[in-house]
Short mmCIF file of C-alpha atoms (C1' of nucleotides) in Angstrom, two decimals:
data_model
loop_
_atom_site.label_atom_id
_atom_site.label_comp_id
_atom_site.label_asym_id
_atom_site.label_seq_id
_atom_site.Cartn_x
_atom_site.Cartn_y
_atom_site.Cartn_z
CA UNK A 1 -21.42 -28.51 30.45
CA UNK A 2 -18.90 -26.80 28.81
CA UNK A 3 -16.10 -24.31 30.10
CA UNK A 4 -14.32 -22.43 28.33
CA UNK A 5 -10.18 -20.23 29.31
CA UNK A 6 -9.27 -18.13 26.29
CA UNK A 7 -6.67 -15.28 26.75
CA UNK A 8 -7.90 -12.65 24.24
CA UNK A 9 -4.64 -11.22 23.84
CA UNK A 10 -6.98 -7.96 23.97
CA UNK A 11 -10.84 -8.42 24.27
CA UNK A 12 -11.24 -5.53 21.19
CA UNK A 13 -8.46 -7.45 19.27
CA UNK A 14 -9.93 -10.04 19.27
CA UNK A 15 -13.68 -8.97 18.71
CA UNK A 16 -12.17 -7.24 14.97
CA UNK A 17 -10.57 -10.53 14.64
CA UNK A 18 -14.51 -12.39 14.94
CA UNK A 19 -14.80 -13.10 18.56
CA UNK A 20 -18.42 -13.07 18.41
CA UNK A 21 -19.12 -15.09 15.72
CA UNK A 22 -16.54 -17.31 17.15
CA UNK A 23 -18.90 -17.35 20.78
CA UNK A 24 -22.16 -18.23 18.86
CA UNK A 25 -20.11 -21.02 16.43
CA UNK A 26 -18.80 -22.64 20.02
CA UNK A 27 -21.11 -21.23 22.29
CA UNK A 28 -20.02 -22.35 26.17
CA UNK A 29 -21.67 -22.66 28.97
CA UNK A 30 -18.63 -20.31 30.67
CA UNK A 31 -16.10 -18.77 29.17
CA UNK A 32 -13.09 -17.60 30.78
CA UNK A 33 -11.35 -14.65 29.65
CA UNK A 34 -8.04 -13.34 30.34
CA UNK A 35 -5.71 -10.34 29.13
CA UNK A 36 -8.97 -8.39 28.68
CA UNK A 37 -6.96 -5.00 28.13
CA UNK A 38 -10.38 -3.20 28.37
CA UNK A 39 -11.45 -0.31 31.32
CA UNK A 40 -15.34 -1.26 32.44
CA UNK A 41 -16.29 2.53 30.94
CA UNK A 42 -14.26 1.30 27.41
CA UNK A 43 -16.92 -2.14 27.33
CA UNK A 44 -19.35 -1.64 24.27
CA UNK A 45 -23.43 -2.18 24.88
CA UNK A 46 -22.54 -5.88 23.66
CA UNK A 47 -19.54 -7.22 26.00
CA UNK A 48 -21.68 -5.56 28.79
CA UNK A 49 -24.43 -7.87 28.04
CA UNK A 50 -23.57 -10.66 25.59
CA UNK A 51 -26.56 -12.97 24.21
CA UNK A 52 -27.49 -15.06 26.25
CA UNK A 53 -24.85 -14.68 28.68
CA UNK A 54 -24.18 -12.98 32.11
CA UNK A 55 -20.94 -11.13 32.11
CA UNK A 56 -18.28 -9.78 34.51
CA UNK A 57 -15.56 -8.49 33.92
CA UNK A 58 -12.37 -7.41 36.13
CA UNK A 59 -9.93 -4.72 35.07
CA UNK A 60 -6.86 -3.59 36.11
CA UNK A 61 -5.84 -0.22 37.49
CA UNK A 62 -3.37 -0.03 34.25
CA UNK A 63 -5.29 0.76 31.22
CA UNK A 64 -4.52 -1.56 28.60
CA UNK A 65 -3.17 -3.74 30.82
CA UNK A 66 -4.46 -7.26 32.07
CA UNK A 67 -8.30 -8.20 33.47
CA UNK A 68 -10.01 -11.17 33.33
CA UNK A 69 -13.69 -11.40 32.91
CA UNK A 70 -16.14 -14.89 32.95
CA UNK A 71 -19.32 -15.18 30.80
CA UNK A 72 -21.87 -17.71 31.96
CA UNK A 73 -25.07 -19.11 30.68
CA UNK A 74 -26.25 -19.45 34.23
CA UNK A 75 -26.11 -16.14 36.57
CA UNK A 76 -23.55 -17.24 39.16
CA UNK A 77 -24.35 -17.66 42.60
CA UNK A 78 -21.64 -15.29 43.84
CA UNK A 79 -18.43 -13.75 42.59
CA UNK A 80 -15.41 -11.82 43.67
CA UNK A 81 -12.88 -9.68 42.16
CA UNK A 82 -9.78 -10.19 43.31
CA UNK A 83 -8.58 -12.60 46.39
CA UNK A 84 -8.23 -10.35 49.00
CA UNK A 85 -4.21 -9.04 48.52
CA UNK A 86 -4.28 -5.10 46.80
CA UNK A 87 -0.69 -6.13 45.53
CA UNK A 88 -1.99 -8.89 43.63
CA UNK A 89 -6.18 -7.30 42.79
CA UNK A 90 -5.11 -3.85 41.50
CA UNK A 91 -4.31 -5.40 38.72
CA UNK A 92 -7.40 -7.27 37.65
CA UNK A 93 -6.11 -11.15 37.73
CA UNK A 94 -8.95 -13.49 39.52
CA UNK A 95 -12.70 -13.32 39.41
CA UNK A 96 -14.27 -16.48 41.45
CA UNK A 97 -17.56 -17.34 40.55
CA UNK A 98 -19.75 -19.85 42.06
CA UNK A 99 -21.72 -21.98 40.11
CA UNK A 100 -24.36 -25.31 41.07
CA UNK A 101 -21.77 -27.59 41.38
CA UNK A 102 -18.55 -25.91 41.06
CA UNK A 103 -16.38 -23.11 42.38
CA UNK A 104 -14.36 -21.77 39.14
CA UNK A 105 -11.60 -19.55 39.61
CA UNK A 106 -10.48 -17.52 36.41
CA UNK A 107 -6.94 -16.15 36.46
CA UNK A 108 -4.33 -14.67 34.12
CA UNK A 109 -0.85 -15.66 36.07
CA UNK A 110 1.48 -12.82 35.61
CA UNK A 111 4.15 -12.53 32.68
CA UNK A 112 7.68 -13.27 34.03
CA UNK A 113 9.54 -11.58 30.64
CA UNK A 114 9.99 -8.34 32.18
CA UNK A 115 13.19 -8.82 34.28
CA UNK A 116 13.41 -11.36 37.30
CA UNK A 117 11.96 -9.17 39.68
CA UNK A 118 8.54 -9.97 37.69
CA UNK A 119 9.43 -13.25 38.10
CA UNK A 120 9.39 -13.07 41.60
CA UNK A 121 5.83 -11.16 41.67
CA UNK A 122 4.93 -14.45 39.19
CA UNK A 123 5.91 -16.74 41.83
CA UNK A 124 4.08 -15.27 44.57
CA UNK A 125 1.26 -14.87 43.05
CA UNK A 126 1.38 -18.11 42.44
CA UNK A 127 1.97 -18.89 46.02
CA UNK A 128 -0.87 -16.49 47.73
CA UNK A 129 -3.62 -17.47 45.41
CA UNK A 130 -2.82 -21.54 46.02
CA UNK A 131 -3.10 -20.14 49.73
CA UNK A 132 -6.26 -18.92 48.99
CA UNK A 133 -7.21 -21.84 46.80
CA UNK A 134 -6.74 -24.11 50.36
CA UNK A 135 -9.25 -21.99 52.18
CA UNK A 136 -11.75 -22.63 49.87
CA UNK A 137 -11.03 -25.86 49.66
CA UNK A 138 -11.29 -26.03 52.98
CA UNK A 139 -14.73 -24.28 53.03
CA UNK A 140 -15.78 -27.88 51.11
CA UNK A 141 -15.39 -26.24 47.49
CA UNK A 142 -15.06 -28.10 44.38
CA UNK A 143 -12.61 -25.80 42.36
CA UNK A 144 -11.67 -25.44 38.45
CA UNK A 145 -9.51 -23.33 38.52
CA UNK A 146 -8.82 -22.36 34.90
CA UNK A 147 -6.62 -19.47 32.39
CA UNK A 148 -3.32 -18.80 31.45
CA UNK A 149 -0.76 -19.77 33.73
CA UNK A 150 1.83 -18.24 32.34
CA UNK A 151 4.18 -21.34 32.66
CA UNK A 152 4.82 -24.61 30.48
CA UNK A 153 4.86 -27.48 32.96
CA UNK A 154 6.85 -29.97 31.56
CA UNK A 155 9.57 -30.62 28.17
CA UNK A 156 6.25 -31.85 26.41
CA UNK A 157 4.23 -28.81 27.21
CA UNK A 158 6.64 -26.69 24.46
CA UNK A 159 8.57 -27.13 20.76
CA UNK A 160 11.62 -25.79 22.69
CA UNK A 161 12.13 -26.76 26.03
CA UNK A 162 15.96 -27.28 25.93
CA UNK A 163 16.50 -23.57 24.71
CA UNK A 164 14.24 -22.27 27.00
CA UNK A 165 14.96 -23.02 30.56
CA UNK A 166 15.91 -19.77 31.13
CA UNK A 167 13.30 -18.02 29.83
CA UNK A 168 10.76 -17.30 31.92
CA UNK A 169 7.49 -19.75 31.12
CA UNK A 170 9.81 -22.82 31.48
CA UNK A 171 11.68 -21.36 34.12
CA UNK A 172 12.69 -24.01 37.48
CA UNK A 173 11.46 -21.89 39.42
CA UNK A 174 8.24 -21.26 37.89
CA UNK A 175 8.13 -24.58 36.87
CA UNK A 176 8.36 -25.42 40.31
CA UNK A 177 5.65 -23.39 41.59
CA UNK A 178 3.18 -24.85 39.28
CA UNK A 179 4.41 -28.40 40.24
CA UNK A 180 2.90 -27.19 44.39
CA UNK A 181 -0.35 -26.74 42.28
CA UNK A 182 -0.58 -30.50 41.60
CA UNK A 183 1.04 -31.90 44.82
CA UNK A 184 -1.75 -30.08 46.62
CA UNK A 185 -4.16 -31.90 45.14
CA UNK A 186 -4.83 -30.50 41.83
CA UNK A 187 -4.88 -32.00 38.32
CA UNK A 188 -3.96 -30.69 35.03
CA UNK A 189 -7.28 -32.22 33.08
CA UNK A 190 -5.69 -32.25 29.60
CA UNK A 191 -2.20 -33.71 30.67
CA UNK A 192 -4.52 -36.24 32.73
CA UNK A 193 -6.51 -37.58 30.02
CA UNK A 194 -3.76 -37.17 26.68
CA UNK A 195 -0.70 -37.80 28.55
CA UNK A 196 1.26 -37.73 25.51
CA UNK A 197 0.20 -35.01 23.32
CA UNK A 198 2.66 -32.31 22.01
CA UNK A 199 0.05 -29.35 21.50
CA UNK A 200 0.28 -26.07 22.08
CA UNK A 201 -2.10 -22.71 23.34
CA UNK A 202 0.02 -19.96 22.99
CA UNK A 203 2.90 -19.00 19.61
CA UNK A 204 4.93 -15.60 19.71
CA UNK A 205 3.36 -13.41 17.34
CA UNK A 206 6.99 -13.31 15.64
CA UNK A 207 9.33 -16.04 12.91
CA UNK A 208 5.50 -17.20 12.00
CA UNK A 209 5.41 -19.50 15.25
CA UNK A 210 2.17 -20.20 14.78
CA UNK A 211 1.77 -21.44 11.18
CA UNK A 212 5.45 -23.66 12.16
CA UNK A 213 3.73 -24.98 15.87
CA UNK A 214 6.65 -23.40 17.71
CA UNK A 215 4.22 -22.64 20.66
CA UNK A 216 3.97 -23.48 24.66
CA UNK A 217 0.89 -24.67 26.43
CA UNK A 218 0.89 -21.90 29.25
CA UNK A 219 -3.17 -21.87 29.16
CA UNK A 220 -4.68 -24.77 31.75
CA UNK A 221 -8.01 -26.17 33.50
CA UNK A 222 -6.60 -27.66 37.13
CA UNK A 223 -9.42 -29.74 39.20
CA UNK A 224 -10.13 -30.19 42.44
CA UNK A 225 -9.64 -34.56 42.14
CA UNK A 226 -12.86 -34.54 43.92
CA UNK A 227 -13.87 -32.86 40.43
CA UNK A 228 -12.01 -35.96 38.66
CA UNK A 229 -14.80 -38.49 37.71
CA UNK A 230 -17.17 -35.57 35.90
CA UNK A 231 -14.79 -34.94 33.12
CA UNK A 232 -15.96 -36.06 30.20
CA UNK A 233 -13.00 -34.68 27.75
CA UNK A 234 -10.47 -32.00 27.95
CA UNK A 235 -9.09 -30.31 24.62
CA UNK A 236 -7.21 -27.50 22.72
CA UNK A 237 -9.01 -25.79 20.18
CA UNK A 238 -5.36 -24.66 18.32
CA UNK A 239 -7.93 -23.81 15.09
CA UNK A 240 -9.09 -21.12 16.99
CA UNK A 241 -7.48 -17.94 15.79
CA UNK A 242 -7.95 -14.11 16.91
CA UNK A 243 -5.27 -13.77 19.22
CA UNK A 244 -1.88 -15.55 20.67
CA UNK A 245 -3.16 -18.08 22.69
CA UNK A 246 -6.06 -20.55 21.58
CA UNK A 247 -9.03 -21.30 23.75
CA UNK A 248 -8.77 -24.22 25.71
CA UNK A 249 -12.04 -26.12 26.59
CA UNK A 250 -13.25 -28.55 29.59
CA UNK A 251 -16.35 -31.34 29.24
CA UNK A 252 -18.03 -32.53 32.56
CA UNK A 253 -21.13 -33.90 33.15
CA UNK A 254 -23.07 -31.49 35.43
CA UNK B 1 16.00 25.12 -10.97
CA UNK B 2 13.50 23.90 -8.87
CA UNK B 3 12.37 23.87 -4.85
CA UNK B 4 9.76 21.48 -3.27
CA UNK B 5 8.95 22.10 -0.50
CA UNK B 6 6.76 19.30 1.67
CA UNK B 7 5.59 18.30 5.41
CA UNK B 8 5.43 14.52 5.08
CA UNK B 9 4.22 14.31 8.36
CA UNK B 10 6.77 11.91 9.10
CA UNK B 11 9.45 10.52 6.95
CA UNK B 12 8.73 7.05 7.68
CA UNK B 13 5.72 6.35 7.01
CA UNK B 14 6.13 8.46 3.69
CA UNK B 15 8.60 6.27 2.45
CA UNK B 16 6.19 3.11 3.51
CA UNK B 17 3.55 5.17 1.32
CA UNK B 18 6.57 6.16 -2.02
CA UNK B 19 8.36 8.85 -1.23
CA UNK B 20 12.02 7.15 -2.99
CA UNK B 21 9.97 6.69 -6.35
CA UNK B 22 8.10 10.29 -5.99
CA UNK B 23 11.61 11.49 -5.41
CA UNK B 24 12.99 9.89 -8.43
CA UNK B 25 10.20 11.40 -10.68
CA UNK B 26 10.11 14.55 -9.55
CA UNK B 27 13.61 15.26 -8.82
CA UNK B 28 13.77 18.84 -7.55
CA UNK B 29 17.38 20.08 -7.22
CA UNK B 30 16.51 21.06 -3.33
CA UNK B 31 13.84 19.57 -1.40
CA UNK B 32 13.08 20.68 1.95
CA UNK B 33 11.22 18.35 3.95
CA UNK B 34 8.89 19.04 6.98
CA UNK B 35 8.13 17.03 9.88
CA UNK B 36 10.24 14.55 9.49
CA UNK B 37 10.03 13.02 13.02
CA UNK B 38 12.68 11.34 12.79
CA UNK B 39 15.95 11.38 15.52
CA UNK B 40 19.29 10.79 13.36
CA UNK B 41 19.70 7.16 14.82
CA UNK B 42 16.82 6.08 13.20
CA UNK B 43 17.92 7.41 9.86
CA UNK B 44 18.52 4.30 7.81
CA UNK B 45 21.17 4.94 5.04
CA UNK B 46 19.79 5.90 1.99
CA UNK B 47 18.32 8.52 4.09
CA UNK B 48 21.85 9.71 5.40
CA UNK B 49 22.78 9.44 1.49
CA UNK B 50 19.60 9.60 -0.81
CA UNK B 51 21.28 9.16 -4.33
CA UNK B 52 22.19 11.91 -6.22
CA UNK B 53 21.59 14.37 -2.90
CA UNK B 54 23.69 16.14 -0.44
CA UNK B 55 20.45 15.75 2.92
CA UNK B 56 20.88 17.96 6.15
CA UNK B 57 18.70 15.95 8.89
CA UNK B 58 17.56 18.30 11.90
CA UNK B 59 15.55 16.56 14.68
CA UNK B 60 14.56 17.68 17.55
CA UNK B 61 14.53 16.78 21.26
CA UNK B 62 10.90 15.08 21.26
CA UNK B 63 11.37 11.62 19.64
CA UNK B 64 9.18 11.17 16.90
CA UNK B 65 7.98 14.84 16.57
CA UNK B 66 9.07 17.86 14.36
CA UNK B 67 12.08 17.89 12.68
CA UNK B 68 13.11 19.24 9.46
CA UNK B 69 15.50 17.81 6.72
CA UNK B 70 17.12 20.33 3.60
CA UNK B 71 18.04 17.95 0.11
CA UNK B 72 20.26 19.71 -2.39
CA UNK B 73 22.36 18.16 -5.44
CA UNK B 74 24.79 20.77 -4.58
CA UNK B 75 26.64 20.92 -1.18
CA UNK B 76 25.32 24.28 0.48
CA UNK B 77 27.85 27.08 1.14
CA UNK B 78 26.85 26.54 4.66
CA UNK B 79 24.11 25.48 6.83
CA UNK B 80 23.01 26.47 10.41
CA UNK B 81 20.44 24.09 11.92
CA UNK B 82 18.17 27.13 14.49
CA UNK B 83 18.43 30.40 14.83
CA UNK B 84 19.86 30.61 17.61
CA UNK B 85 16.99 31.01 20.10
CA UNK B 86 16.93 27.21 22.11
CA UNK B 87 13.46 27.49 23.26
CA UNK B 88 12.25 27.48 19.39
CA UNK B 89 16.19 25.31 18.59
CA UNK B 90 15.09 22.65 20.46
CA UNK B 91 12.06 21.54 18.62
CA UNK B 92 14.06 21.29 15.41
CA UNK B 93 12.31 23.84 13.24
CA UNK B 94 14.15 25.40 11.07
CA UNK B 95 17.78 24.83 8.91
CA UNK B 96 19.38 26.89 6.59
CA UNK B 97 21.28 26.18 4.23
CA UNK B 98 23.22 28.87 1.45
CA UNK B 99 23.10 27.87 -2.22
CA UNK B 100 25.22 29.78 -5.07
CA UNK B 101 22.21 33.04 -5.69
CA UNK B 102 19.71 32.34 -2.54
CA UNK B 103 19.91 32.02 1.18
CA UNK B 104 17.45 28.72 1.73
CA UNK B 105 15.22 28.31 5.39
CA UNK B 106 13.40 25.52 5.78
CA UNK B 107 11.03 25.76 8.26
CA UNK B 108 8.28 23.63 10.11
CA UNK B 109 6.31 26.78 12.39
CA UNK B 110 4.97 25.33 15.16
CA UNK B 111 0.88 23.94 15.29
CA UNK B 112 -1.31 26.22 17.23
CA UNK B 113 -3.86 23.28 18.20
CA UNK B 114 -3.69 22.17 21.51
CA UNK B 115 -4.41 25.36 23.54
CA UNK B 116 -3.34 28.78 23.71
CA UNK B 117 -0.18 29.13 24.62
CA UNK B 118 1.11 26.98 21.84
CA UNK B 119 -0.57 29.72 19.45
CA UNK B 120 1.54 32.34 21.47
CA UNK B 121 4.62 30.28 21.10
CA UNK B 122 3.73 29.89 17.51
CA UNK B 123 3.45 33.70 17.02
CA UNK B 124 6.57 34.42 19.19
CA UNK B 125 8.19 32.23 16.66
CA UNK B 126 7.03 33.88 13.23
CA UNK B 127 8.66 37.10 14.89
CA UNK B 128 11.38 35.70 16.39
CA UNK B 129 12.22 34.52 12.66
CA UNK B 130 11.36 37.09 10.74
CA UNK B 131 14.10 39.35 13.26
CA UNK B 132 16.10 36.81 12.28
CA UNK B 133 15.67 36.75 8.58
CA UNK B 134 15.83 40.53 8.69
CA UNK B 135 19.41 40.38 10.40
CA UNK B 136 20.02 37.86 7.18
CA UNK B 137 18.36 40.24 4.61
CA UNK B 138 20.68 43.27 6.31
CA UNK B 139 23.46 41.32 5.55
CA UNK B 140 22.55 41.43 1.93
CA UNK B 141 21.16 37.84 1.81
CA UNK B 142 18.35 37.04 -0.56
CA UNK B 143 15.93 34.97 0.57
CA UNK B 144 13.95 31.52 -0.08
CA UNK B 145 11.41 31.21 3.43
CA UNK B 146 9.50 27.67 2.73
CA UNK B 147 7.94 25.61 4.26
CA UNK B 148 5.04 24.35 6.08
CA UNK B 149 3.69 27.62 8.06
CA UNK B 150 0.59 26.13 9.54
CA UNK B 151 -1.13 29.27 8.85
CA UNK B 152 -4.01 29.71 5.39
CA UNK B 153 -3.97 33.63 4.89
CA UNK B 154 -6.98 34.79 3.63
CA UNK B 155 -10.64 33.21 3.05
CA UNK B 156 -9.42 31.67 -0.75
CA UNK B 157 -6.36 29.75 1.35
CA UNK B 158 -8.52 27.66 2.60
CA UNK B 159 -12.12 25.73 2.45
CA UNK B 160 -13.97 26.64 5.19
CA UNK B 161 -13.24 29.74 6.01
CA UNK B 162 -16.16 31.05 7.82
CA UNK B 163 -16.59 27.98 10.10
CA UNK B 164 -12.62 28.35 11.09
CA UNK B 165 -12.33 31.97 12.63
CA UNK B 166 -12.43 30.45 15.60
CA UNK B 167 -9.48 27.46 14.60
CA UNK B 168 -5.74 27.46 14.80
CA UNK B 169 -4.66 28.30 11.47
CA UNK B 170 -6.85 30.75 10.91
CA UNK B 171 -7.05 32.86 14.07
CA UNK B 172 -6.99 36.73 13.42
CA UNK B 173 -3.95 36.84 15.31
CA UNK B 174 -1.98 34.26 13.78
CA UNK B 175 -3.05 35.55 10.16
CA UNK B 176 -1.63 38.66 11.77
CA UNK B 177 1.85 36.82 12.20
CA UNK B 178 1.64 35.78 8.88
CA UNK B 179 1.00 39.93 7.43
CA UNK B 180 3.96 41.01 9.01
CA UNK B 181 6.07 38.80 6.38
CA UNK B 182 4.49 39.98 4.10
CA UNK B 183 4.82 44.19 5.12
CA UNK B 184 8.18 43.19 5.69
CA UNK B 185 8.60 43.06 1.70
CA UNK B 186 8.35 38.83 1.96
CA UNK B 187 6.15 37.91 -1.47
CA UNK B 188 4.14 34.65 -1.32
CA UNK B 189 5.23 33.66 -4.75
CA UNK B 190 1.89 30.89 -5.73
CA UNK B 191 -0.38 33.35 -4.18
CA UNK B 192 1.03 36.38 -6.81
CA UNK B 193 1.04 34.12 -9.31
CA UNK B 194 -2.26 33.14 -9.17
CA UNK B 195 -4.51 35.68 -7.38
CA UNK B 196 -7.45 33.90 -7.69
CA UNK B 197 -6.99 29.98 -6.99
CA UNK B 198 -8.29 27.94 -4.84
CA UNK B 199 -5.33 24.88 -3.99
CA UNK B 200 -5.04 23.87 -0.46
CA UNK B 201 -1.43 21.45 0.35
CA UNK B 202 -3.17 20.10 3.61
CA UNK B 203 -6.15 17.95 4.62
CA UNK B 204 -7.19 16.58 7.71
CA UNK B 205 -7.01 12.85 8.04
CA UNK B 206 -10.61 12.71 9.02
CA UNK B 207 -13.91 13.25 7.39
CA UNK B 208 -12.78 11.70 3.76
CA UNK B 209 -11.25 15.87 3.46
CA UNK B 210 -9.02 15.24 0.69
CA UNK B 211 -11.00 13.43 -1.58
CA UNK B 212 -13.79 16.10 -1.06
CA UNK B 213 -10.73 19.12 -0.96
CA UNK B 214 -11.89 20.39 2.01
CA UNK B 215 -8.17 21.97 3.07
CA UNK B 216 -6.46 24.10 3.75
CA UNK B 217 -3.43 26.39 2.03
CA UNK B 218 -0.61 25.89 4.52
CA UNK B 219 2.50 25.79 3.04
CA UNK B 220 4.69 28.40 1.77
CA UNK B 221 7.24 30.05 -0.68
CA UNK B 222 8.35 33.40 0.55
CA UNK B 223 10.86 35.13 -1.46
CA UNK B 224 12.33 38.55 -0.94
CA UNK B 225 11.84 40.69 -3.06
CA UNK B 226 15.17 40.89 -5.23
CA UNK B 227 14.13 37.20 -6.03
CA UNK B 228 11.11 37.79 -7.79
CA UNK B 229 12.65 38.45 -11.41
CA UNK B 230 14.19 34.76 -11.30
CA UNK B 231 10.69 33.21 -10.23
CA UNK B 232 9.54 30.87 -13.64
CA UNK B 233 6.89 29.23 -11.87
CA UNK B 234 5.59 27.73 -8.22
CA UNK B 235 2.98 25.35 -8.26
CA UNK B 236 0.58 23.12 -5.64
CA UNK B 237 1.14 19.35 -6.13
CA UNK B 238 -2.02 18.30 -5.12
CA UNK B 239 -1.77 15.14 -6.12
CA UNK B 240 1.40 13.45 -4.53
CA UNK B 241 0.21 11.25 -1.59
CA UNK B 242 2.09 10.06 1.18
CA UNK B 243 1.63 12.93 3.57
CA UNK B 244 -1.68 15.01 4.59
CA UNK B 245 -0.16 17.59 3.20
CA UNK B 246 1.13 17.50 -0.88
CA UNK B 247 4.56 19.44 -2.33
CA UNK B 248 4.42 22.60 -2.67
CA UNK B 249 7.05 23.46 -5.85
CA UNK B 250 9.28 26.50 -7.14
CA UNK B 251 11.16 26.85 -10.25
CA UNK B 252 13.92 29.23 -10.22
CA UNK B 253 15.50 30.60 -13.34
CA UNK B 254 19.14 30.64 -11.79
"C1'" DC C 1 -8.11 9.72 11.37
"C1'" DT C 2 -3.08 8.73 11.09
"C1'" DT C 3 2.33 9.14 12.81
"C1'" DA C 4 5.27 8.28 16.13
"C1'" DT C 5 6.37 6.55 21.17
"C1'" DT C 6 6.72 3.35 25.24
"C1'" DA C 7 4.78 -0.98 28.09
"C1'" DA C 8 3.93 -5.08 27.16
"C1'" DG C 9 4.22 -9.45 26.34
"C1'" DC D 1 5.33 -9.38 15.77
"C1'" DT D 2 1.04 -7.48 17.93
"C1'" DT D 3 -1.58 -4.89 20.97
"C1'" DA D 4 -3.49 -0.77 23.61
"C1'" DT D 5 -1.27 3.92 25.40
"C1'" DT D 6 -0.56 8.34 25.58
"C1'" DA D 7 0.89 13.00 22.71
"C1'" DA D 8 0.60 15.57 18.41
"C1'" DG D 9 -1.26 16.98 14.61
#
DNA sequence: CTTATTAAG
DNA sequence: CTTATTAAG
């Protein structure tokens, strides 16, 4: 089966930019969207019921901000919006769905770009969600955590590591927060499969960055080790337009 | 000499839409702009000193809202922003300049479209400014008052009079406020010269109204009677694009 | 519908 | 630079 994760930076803008025809072409079994930036009452009928999919949309309180959605060909066994911490959940950042052979966590991690208080919030979010994942794993669940982590982990994960050591997205403390996920047993599948590849998943809209490939790898599939035997491929779909992020894909033998 | 008045609905948008080349082509001696929607610190050098003109810009307190500007080839003898009533003056709606043979009042009258309290404000503004003009006339000044009056005076002044009797812009009480100016001796020069012409100066951006000429005459040159002998022509420049209003022109033998 | 704004990214 | 918002017109 094929999973895709994509920060669409506004589902309505993505729709203007060809989202539906892309979805028809790619046809993933599960699609995780981040930064949908839409409230339930603003959803079009097609968003509510995309042809061939079950859809769950989770919005934050603030209009036009954050939000995630999970689309799946098979109806999820169960689902949860947020993870039980109001100060994070009100921002509409996580959606948990249970599928035949794993549990999926679709996550839009906070951006730390507007002041250090948001960096602290982001790191708290990283740690709180990791603790929640610990509970799920203790209960025997196999986990796929995907989405926009808003952090490049290593120098290979962004075009300009040196220049960005003091920029949110590549701060030491953010990288360490992500390291704690890996130390806890989560595997960054793309990097595992392609140890030396320099490919990015986000480019600023400024300075013609995407054409020049001055980007960052901010989007990941993190898997618990028990799922690794089922991994067939993990790829970055760098040609797909319609957002400042591109989608990433995971193929599982399930 | 040639005077032009134009509600540009955002000078920056007008500049994007060819304002400077229009100005060079038309070359009025005096240009009155309304709804400039710009703060002093946002003016470009060219706006600050348009080639061949002296320029005065008067902004309201609120960013992106209201504002007027008067450009003149000859430096005005004197000038005044507002007319001494803070509750009107803070909105940046009037600019008085004194020229060789008349005093010019460039006015952006309030729009009454957002609730009846703004209709009342608009009517108060009409009356307060008329009283101020009375003072100027008592002091012997010959007056040209021009700008966006935000009111169509008679049924001939809008495409759909019947349908708009309860719409701000053609409310009986607004039309009466404008009538008080005419009763006080101001002359609507365009209508004086063209008693039966149906031409408009504003069209909503919606419904393709301009292409269908579903418009309103909202912009006027009002003159004190002592200036009438010097009037050569008054016209509506309906072909000029770049705003939801078109400019209006007055030719004087001065 | 369009302009300009403000908040975010 | 781009998305979405809100206030105005």
